[in-house]
């Protein structure tokens, strides 16, 4: 077609007619979309399967490697443990032992037993507090016989 030809000219009609006659003998083109979708799904499934298999192989290899090499990596009786690094000690000093409260103290009078102070409830108790603000300390268990506790008589006590 030349640029001088116009739409609807006899030359254009002859050209279109020739194109239609040529393509009428060909079969219609197949629809490729379903095949392309199916192939894409297969590729995705294959890729996921390979990723899962690769992860399984890696985890299995590490587990078996540790199981087989574990005894070799442990310290054998022939080898000595490594010496600690030189430096300041991190251990805490041991505290001085507390005196045994059940032992009698020589040279000191035993104080008279007193009743523990009672806790006074607050003026406006809050609903969030489920225990008193102050409670007396627990008394130590007495394992001494009563005669050992009264070795030093109290002033005014009868024996």
Coordinates of N, CA and C in Angstrom, one line a residue:
X1 N 0.8 -1.2 0.0 CA 0.0 0.0 0.0 C 0.9 1.2 0.0
X2 N 0.5 2.1 -0.7 CA 1.2 3.4 -0.9 C 0.6 4.4 0.0
X3 N 1.3 5.4 0.4 CA 0.8 6.5 1.2 C -0.4 7.2 0.6
X4 N -0.4 7.2 -0.8 CA -1.4 8.0 -1.4 C -2.8 7.3 -1.4
X5 N -2.8 6.0 -1.1 CA -4.1 5.2 -1.0 C -4.9 5.7 0.2
X6 N -6.2 5.7 0.0 CA -7.1 6.1 1.1 C -7.8 4.9 1.6
X7 N -8.4 5.1 2.8 CA -9.2 4.0 3.3 C -10.4 3.8 2.4
X8 N -10.7 2.5 2.2 CA -11.8 2.2 1.3 C -11.5 2.2 -0.1
X9 N -10.2 2.4 -0.5 CA -9.8 2.4 -1.9 C -9.8 1.0 -2.4
X10 N -9.9 0.8 -3.8 CA -9.9 -0.5 -4.3 C -8.6 -1.3 -4.1
X11 N -7.5 -0.7 -3.9 CA -6.2 -1.3 -3.6 C -6.3 -2.0 -2.2
X12 N -6.8 -1.2 -1.3 CA -6.9 -1.8 0.1 C -7.9 -2.9 0.1
X13 N -8.9 -2.9 -0.6 CA -9.9 -4.0 -0.6 C -9.3 -5.2 -1.2
X14 N -8.5 -5.1 -2.2 CA -7.8 -6.3 -2.8 C -6.8 -6.9 -1.8
X15 N -6.1 -6.0 -1.1 CA -5.1 -6.5 -0.2 C -5.8 -7.2 1.0
X16 N -6.8 -6.7 1.5 CA -7.5 -7.3 2.6 C -8.1 -8.7 2.2
X17 N -8.6 -8.7 1.0 CA -9.2 -9.9 0.5 C -8.1 -11.0 0.3
X18 N -6.9 -10.6 -0.1 CA -5.8 -11.6 -0.3 C -5.4 -12.1 1.1
X19 N -5.4 -11.3 2.1 CA -5.0 -11.7 3.5 C -6.0 -12.7 4.0
X20 N -7.3 -12.4 3.8 CA -8.3 -13.3 4.4 C -8.3 -14.6 3.7
X21 N -8.1 -14.7 2.3 CA -8.0 -15.9 1.6 C -6.8 -16.8 2.1
X22 N -5.7 -16.1 2.4 CA -4.5 -16.9 2.9 C -4.8 -17.5 4.3
X23 N -5.4 -16.7 5.2 CA -5.5 -17.2 6.5 C -6.7 -18.1 6.7
X24 N -7.7 -18.1 5.8 CA -8.8 -19.0 5.9 C -8.4 -20.5 5.8
X25 N -7.4 -20.8 5.1 CA -6.9 -22.2 5.0 C -6.2 -22.7 6.2
X26 N -5.8 -21.8 7.1 CA -5.1 -22.2 8.4 C -6.1 -22.6 9.5
X27 N -5.7 -23.6 10.3 CA -6.6 -23.9 11.4 C -6.5 -22.7 12.5
X28 N -7.5 -22.6 13.3 CA -7.5 -21.6 14.3 C -6.4 -21.8 15.3
X29 N -5.8 -20.7 15.9 CA -4.7 -20.8 16.8 C -5.2 -21.4 18.1
X30 N -4.4 -22.3 18.8 CA -4.9 -22.9 20.0 C -4.7 -21.9 21.2
X31 N -5.6 -22.1 22.2 CA -5.5 -21.2 23.4 C -4.4 -21.7 24.3
X32 N -3.4 -20.9 24.5 CA -2.2 -21.3 25.2 C -2.3 -21.0 26.7
X33 N -3.3 -20.3 27.1 CA -3.4 -19.8 28.5 C -3.5 -21.0 29.5
X34 N -4.4 -22.0 29.3 CA -4.4 -23.0 30.3 C -3.1 -23.8 30.4
X35 N -2.4 -24.0 29.3 CA -1.2 -24.7 29.3 C -0.1 -23.9 30.1
X36 N -0.1 -22.6 29.9 CA 0.9 -21.8 30.6 C 0.6 -21.8 32.1
X37 N -0.7 -21.8 32.5 CA -1.0 -21.8 33.9 C -0.6 -23.1 34.6
X38 N -0.9 -24.2 33.9 CA -0.5 -25.5 34.4 C 1.0 -25.7 34.5
X39 N 1.8 -25.2 33.5 CA 3.2 -25.2 33.6 C 3.8 -24.4 34.8
X40 N 3.1 -23.2 35.0 CA 3.6 -22.4 36.1 C 3.3 -23.0 37.5
X41 N 2.2 -23.7 37.6 CA 1.9 -24.4 38.8 C 2.9 -25.6 39.1
X42 N 3.2 -26.3 38.0 CA 4.2 -27.4 38.1 C 5.5 -26.8 38.6
X43 N 5.9 -25.7 38.0 CA 7.2 -25.1 38.4 C 7.2 -24.7 39.9
X44 N 6.1 -24.1 40.3 CA 6.0 -23.7 41.8 C 6.1 -24.9 42.7
X45 N 5.4 -26.0 42.3 CA 5.3 -27.2 43.2 C 6.7 -27.8 43.2
X46 N 7.4 -27.8 42.0 CA 8.8 -28.4 42.0 C 9.7 -27.5 42.9
X47 N 9.6 -26.2 42.8 CA 10.5 -25.3 43.6 C 10.2 -25.5 45.1
X48 N 9.0 -25.6 45.5 CA 8.7 -25.8 46.9 C 9.1 -27.2 47.4
X49 N 9.0 -28.2 46.6 CA 9.4 -29.5 46.9 C 10.9 -29.6 47.1
X50 N 11.7 -28.9 46.2 CA 13.1 -28.9 46.3 C 13.5 -28.1 47.6
X51 N 12.8 -27.1 47.9 CA 13.2 -26.3 49.1 C 12.9 -27.1 50.4
X52 N 11.8 -27.9 50.4 CA 11.6 -28.7 51.6 C 12.6 -29.9 51.7
X53 N 12.9 -30.5 50.5 CA 13.9 -31.6 50.5 C 15.2 -31.1 50.9
X54 N 15.6 -29.9 50.5 CA 16.9 -29.3 50.9 C 17.0 -29.0 52.3
X55 N 15.9 -28.5 52.9 CA 15.9 -28.2 54.3 C 16.0 -29.5 55.1
X56 N 15.3 -30.5 54.7 CA 15.3 -31.8 55.4 C 16.7 -32.4 55.3
X57 N 17.4 -32.4 54.2 CA 18.7 -32.9 54.0 C 19.7 -32.1 54.9
X58 N 19.6 -30.8 55.0 CA 20.5 -30.0 55.8 C 20.3 -30.3 57.3
X59 N 19.1 -30.4 57.8 CA 18.8 -30.7 59.2 C 19.3 -32.1 59.5
X60 N 19.0 -33.1 58.6 CA 19.4 -34.4 58.9 C 21.0 -34.5 58.9
X61 N 21.6 -33.8 58.0 CA 23.1 -33.9 58.0 C 23.7 -33.3 59.3
X62 N 23.2 -32.2 59.7 CA 23.7 -31.6 61.0 C 23.4 -32.6 62.2
X63 N 22.2 -33.1 62.2 CA 21.9 -34.0 63.3 C 22.8 -35.3 63.3
X64 N 22.9 -35.9 62.2 CA 23.8 -37.1 62.1 C 25.2 -36.7 62.4
X65 N 25.7 -35.6 61.9 CA 27.0 -35.2 62.1 C 27.3 -35.0 63.6
X66 N 26.4 -34.3 64.3 CA 26.6 -34.2 65.7 C 26.5 -35.5 66.5
X67 N 25.6 -36.4 66.0 CA 25.5 -37.7 66.7 C 26.7 -38.5 66.5
X68 N 27.3 -38.5 65.3 CA 28.5 -39.3 65.0 C 29.8 -38.6 65.6
X69 N 29.9 -37.3 65.5 CA 31.1 -36.7 65.9 C 31.0 -36.2 67.4
X70 N 29.9 -36.3 68.0 CA 29.7 -35.9 69.4 C 30.7 -36.6 70.3
X71 N 30.8 -37.9 70.3 CA 31.8 -38.5 71.2 C 33.2 -38.1 70.9
X72 N 33.5 -37.8 69.7 CA 34.9 -37.4 69.3 C 35.2 -36.0 69.8
X73 N 34.1 -35.2 69.9 CA 34.3 -33.8 70.3 C 34.3 -33.7 71.9
X74 N 33.9 -34.7 72.6 CA 33.9 -34.7 74.0 C 35.3 -34.8 74.5
X75 N 35.5 -34.4 75.8 CA 36.8 -34.5 76.4 C 37.1 -35.9 76.7
X76 N 38.2 -36.4 76.3 CA 38.6 -37.8 76.6 C 39.4 -37.8 77.9
X77 N 39.6 -39.0 78.5 CA 40.3 -39.0 79.8 C 41.8 -38.7 79.6
X78 N 42.3 -38.8 78.4 CA 43.7 -38.5 78.2 C 44.0 -37.0 78.3
X79 N 43.1 -36.3 77.8 CA 43.4 -34.8 77.7 C 43.0 -34.2 79.0
X80 N 43.7 -33.1 79.4 CA 43.4 -32.4 80.6 C 42.5 -31.2 80.2
X81 N 41.7 -30.7 81.2 CA 40.9 -29.5 80.9 C 41.8 -28.3 80.7
X82 N 41.3 -27.4 79.9 CA 42.1 -26.2 79.7 C 42.2 -25.4 81.0
X83 N 43.3 -24.7 81.2 CA 43.5 -24.0 82.4 C 42.6 -22.7 82.3
X84 N 42.1 -22.3 83.5 CA 41.3 -21.0 83.4 C 42.2 -19.8 83.0
X85 N 41.5 -18.9 82.4 CA 42.3 -17.7 82.0 C 42.7 -16.9 83.3
X86 N 43.9 -16.4 83.3 CA 44.4 -15.6 84.4 C 43.6 -14.3 84.5
X87 N 43.3 -13.9 85.7 CA 42.6 -12.7 85.9 C 42.0 -12.7 87.3
X88 N 41.2 -11.7 87.6 CA 40.6 -11.6 88.9 C 39.5 -12.7 89.1
X89 N 39.4 -13.1 90.3 CA 38.5 -14.2 90.6 C 37.0 -13.6 90.6
X90 N 36.1 -14.4 90.1 CA 34.7 -14.0 90.1 C 33.9 -14.6 91.2
X91 N 34.5 -15.4 92.0 CA 33.8 -16.1 93.1 C 33.5 -15.1 94.2
X92 N 32.4 -15.3 94.9 CA 32.0 -14.4 96.0 C 32.8 -14.8 97.3
X93 N 33.1 -13.9 98.1 CA 33.7 -14.3 99.4 C 32.6 -14.9 100.3
X94 N 33.0 -15.9 101.0 CA 32.1 -16.6 101.9 C 31.8 -15.7 103.1
X95 N 30.5 -15.6 103.4 CA 30.1 -14.7 104.6 C 30.5 -15.4 105.9
X96 N 30.7 -14.6 106.9 CA 31.0 -15.1 108.2 C 29.8 -15.9 108.7
X97 N 30.0 -17.0 109.4 CA 28.8 -17.8 109.8 C 28.1 -17.1 110.9
X98 N 26.8 -17.2 110.9 CA 25.9 -16.6 111.9 C 26.0 -17.4 113.2
X99 N 25.9 -16.8 114.4 CA 25.9 -17.6 115.6 C 24.6 -18.4 115.7
X100 N 24.7 -19.6 116.3 CA 23.6 -20.4 116.4 C 22.6 -19.8 117.5
X101 N 21.4 -19.5 117.1 CA 20.5 -18.9 118.1 C 20.1 -19.8 119.2
X102 N 20.3 -21.1 119.1 CA 19.9 -22.1 120.1 C 21.0 -22.3 121.2
X103 N 22.2 -21.8 120.9 CA 23.3 -22.0 121.8 C 23.2 -20.9 122.9
X104 N 23.4 -21.3 124.2 CA 23.4 -20.2 125.2 C 24.6 -19.3 125.1
X105 N 24.4 -18.1 125.3 CA 25.5 -17.1 125.3 C 26.0 -17.0 126.7
X106 N 27.3 -17.2 126.9 CA 27.8 -17.1 128.3 C 28.1 -15.6 128.6
X107 N 27.8 -15.3 129.9 CA 28.1 -13.9 130.4 C 27.0 -12.9 130.0
X108 N 25.9 -13.3 129.4 CA 24.8 -12.4 129.0 C 23.5 -13.0 129.5
X109 N 22.7 -12.1 130.1 CA 21.4 -12.6 130.6 C 20.5 -12.8 129.4
X110 N 19.6 -13.8 129.5 CA 18.6 -14.1 128.5 C 17.5 -13.1 128.7
X111 N 17.1 -12.4 127.6 CA 16.0 -11.4 127.8 C 14.7 -12.1 128.0
X112 N 13.8 -11.4 128.7 CA 12.5 -11.9 129.0 C 11.7 -12.0 127.7
X113 N 10.9 -13.0 127.6 CA 10.0 -13.1 126.4 C 9.0 -12.0 126.3
X114 N 8.8 -11.4 125.2 CA 7.9 -10.3 125.1 C 6.9 -10.7 124.0
X115 N 5.7 -10.2 124.1 CA 4.7 -10.5 123.0 C 5.1 -9.6 121.8
X116 N 4.9 -10.2 120.6 CA 5.2 -9.4 119.4 C 4.2 -8.3 119.2
X117 N 4.7 -7.2 118.7 CA 3.7 -6.0 118.5 C 2.6 -6.4 117.5
X118 N 1.5 -5.9 117.7 CA 0.4 -6.2 116.8 C 0.3 -5.1 115.8
X119 N -0.1 -5.6 114.6 CA -0.2 -4.6 113.5 C -1.5 -3.8 113.6
X120 N -1.4 -2.5 113.4 CA -2.6 -1.7 113.4 C -3.1 -1.6 112.0
X121 N -4.3 -1.8 111.7 CA -4.8 -1.7 110.4 C -4.8 -0.3 109.9
X122 N -4.6 0.0 108.6 CA -4.6 1.4 108.1 C -6.0 1.9 108.3
X123 N -6.1 3.3 108.3 CA -7.4 4.0 108.4 C -8.4 3.6 107.3
X124 N -7.9 3.6 106.1 CA -8.8 3.2 105.0 C -8.1 2.1 104.2
X125 N -8.6 0.9 104.5 CA -7.9 -0.2 103.7 C -8.3 -0.2 102.3
X126 N -7.3 -0.5 101.4 CA -7.6 -0.5 100.0 C -8.0 -1.9 99.6
X127 N -8.7 -2.0 98.5 CA -9.2 -3.3 98.0 C -8.1 -4.0 97.3
X128 N -7.0 -3.3 96.9 CA -5.9 -4.0 96.2 C -5.0 -4.7 97.1
X129 N -5.0 -4.3 98.4 CA -4.0 -4.9 99.4 C -4.7 -6.1 100.0
X130 N -4.0 -7.3 99.8 CA -4.6 -8.5 100.3 C -3.8 -9.0 101.5
X131 N -2.8 -8.3 101.9 CA -2.0 -8.7 103.1 C -1.7 -7.5 103.9
X132 N -1.4 -7.6 105.2 CA -1.1 -6.4 106.0 C 0.2 -5.8 105.6
X133 N 0.3 -4.5 105.9 CA 1.5 -3.8 105.5 C 2.7 -4.2 106.4
X134 N 2.5 -4.7 107.6 CA 3.6 -5.1 108.5 C 3.2 -6.4 109.2
X135 N 4.1 -7.3 109.2 CA 3.8 -8.5 110.0 C 5.0 -8.8 110.9
X136 N 4.9 -9.3 112.1 CA 6.0 -9.6 113.0 C 6.9 -10.7 112.4
X137 N 8.2 -10.6 112.7 CA 9.1 -11.6 112.2 C 8.8 -12.9 112.8
X138 N 9.0 -14.0 112.1 CA 8.8 -15.3 112.7 C 9.7 -15.6 113.8
X139 N 9.3 -16.3 114.8 CA 10.1 -16.6 115.9 C 10.9 -17.9 115.6
X140 N 12.2 -17.9 116.0 CA 13.0 -19.1 115.6 C 12.5 -20.3 116.3
X141 N 12.7 -21.5 115.7 CA 12.2 -22.7 116.3 C 13.1 -23.0 117.6
X142 N 12.4 -23.5 118.6 CA 13.1 -23.8 119.8 C 13.5 -25.2 119.8
X143 N 14.8 -25.5 119.9 CA 15.2 -26.9 119.9 C 15.9 -27.2 121.3
X144 N 16.0 -26.2 122.1 CA 16.7 -26.4 123.4 C 15.7 -26.9 124.4
X145 N 16.1 -27.7 125.4 CA 15.1 -28.0 126.5 C 14.9 -26.8 127.3
X146 N 13.7 -26.8 128.0 CA 13.4 -25.6 128.8 C 14.4 -25.3 129.9
X147 N 15.0 -26.3 130.4 CA 16.0 -26.1 131.5 C 17.2 -25.4 131.0
X148 N 17.6 -25.6 129.7 CA 18.8 -24.9 129.2 C 18.5 -23.5 128.9
X149 N 17.2 -23.2 128.6 CA 16.9 -21.8 128.3 C 16.8 -21.0 129.6
X150 N 16.5 -21.6 130.7 CA 16.4 -20.8 131.9 C 17.7 -21.0 132.8
X151 N 18.8 -21.2 132.1 CA 20.0 -21.4 132.9 C 20.4 -20.1 133.8
X152 N 20.1 -19.0 133.2 CA 20.3 -17.7 134.0 C 18.9 -17.3 134.4
X153 N 18.6 -17.3 135.7 CA 17.2 -16.9 136.1 C 17.0 -15.4 135.8
X154 N 15.7 -15.1 135.5 CA 15.3 -13.8 135.4 C 15.2 -13.1 136.7
X155 N 15.3 -11.8 136.8 CA 15.1 -11.2 138.1 C 13.6 -11.4 138.5
X156 N 13.4 -11.9 139.6 CA 12.1 -12.1 140.1 C 11.4 -13.4 139.6
X157 N 12.2 -14.2 138.9 CA 11.6 -15.5 138.5 C 11.8 -16.5 139.5
X158 N 10.8 -17.4 139.6 CA 10.9 -18.5 140.6 C 11.3 -19.8 139.9
X159 N 12.2 -20.6 140.6 CA 12.6 -21.8 139.9 C 12.1 -23.0 140.6

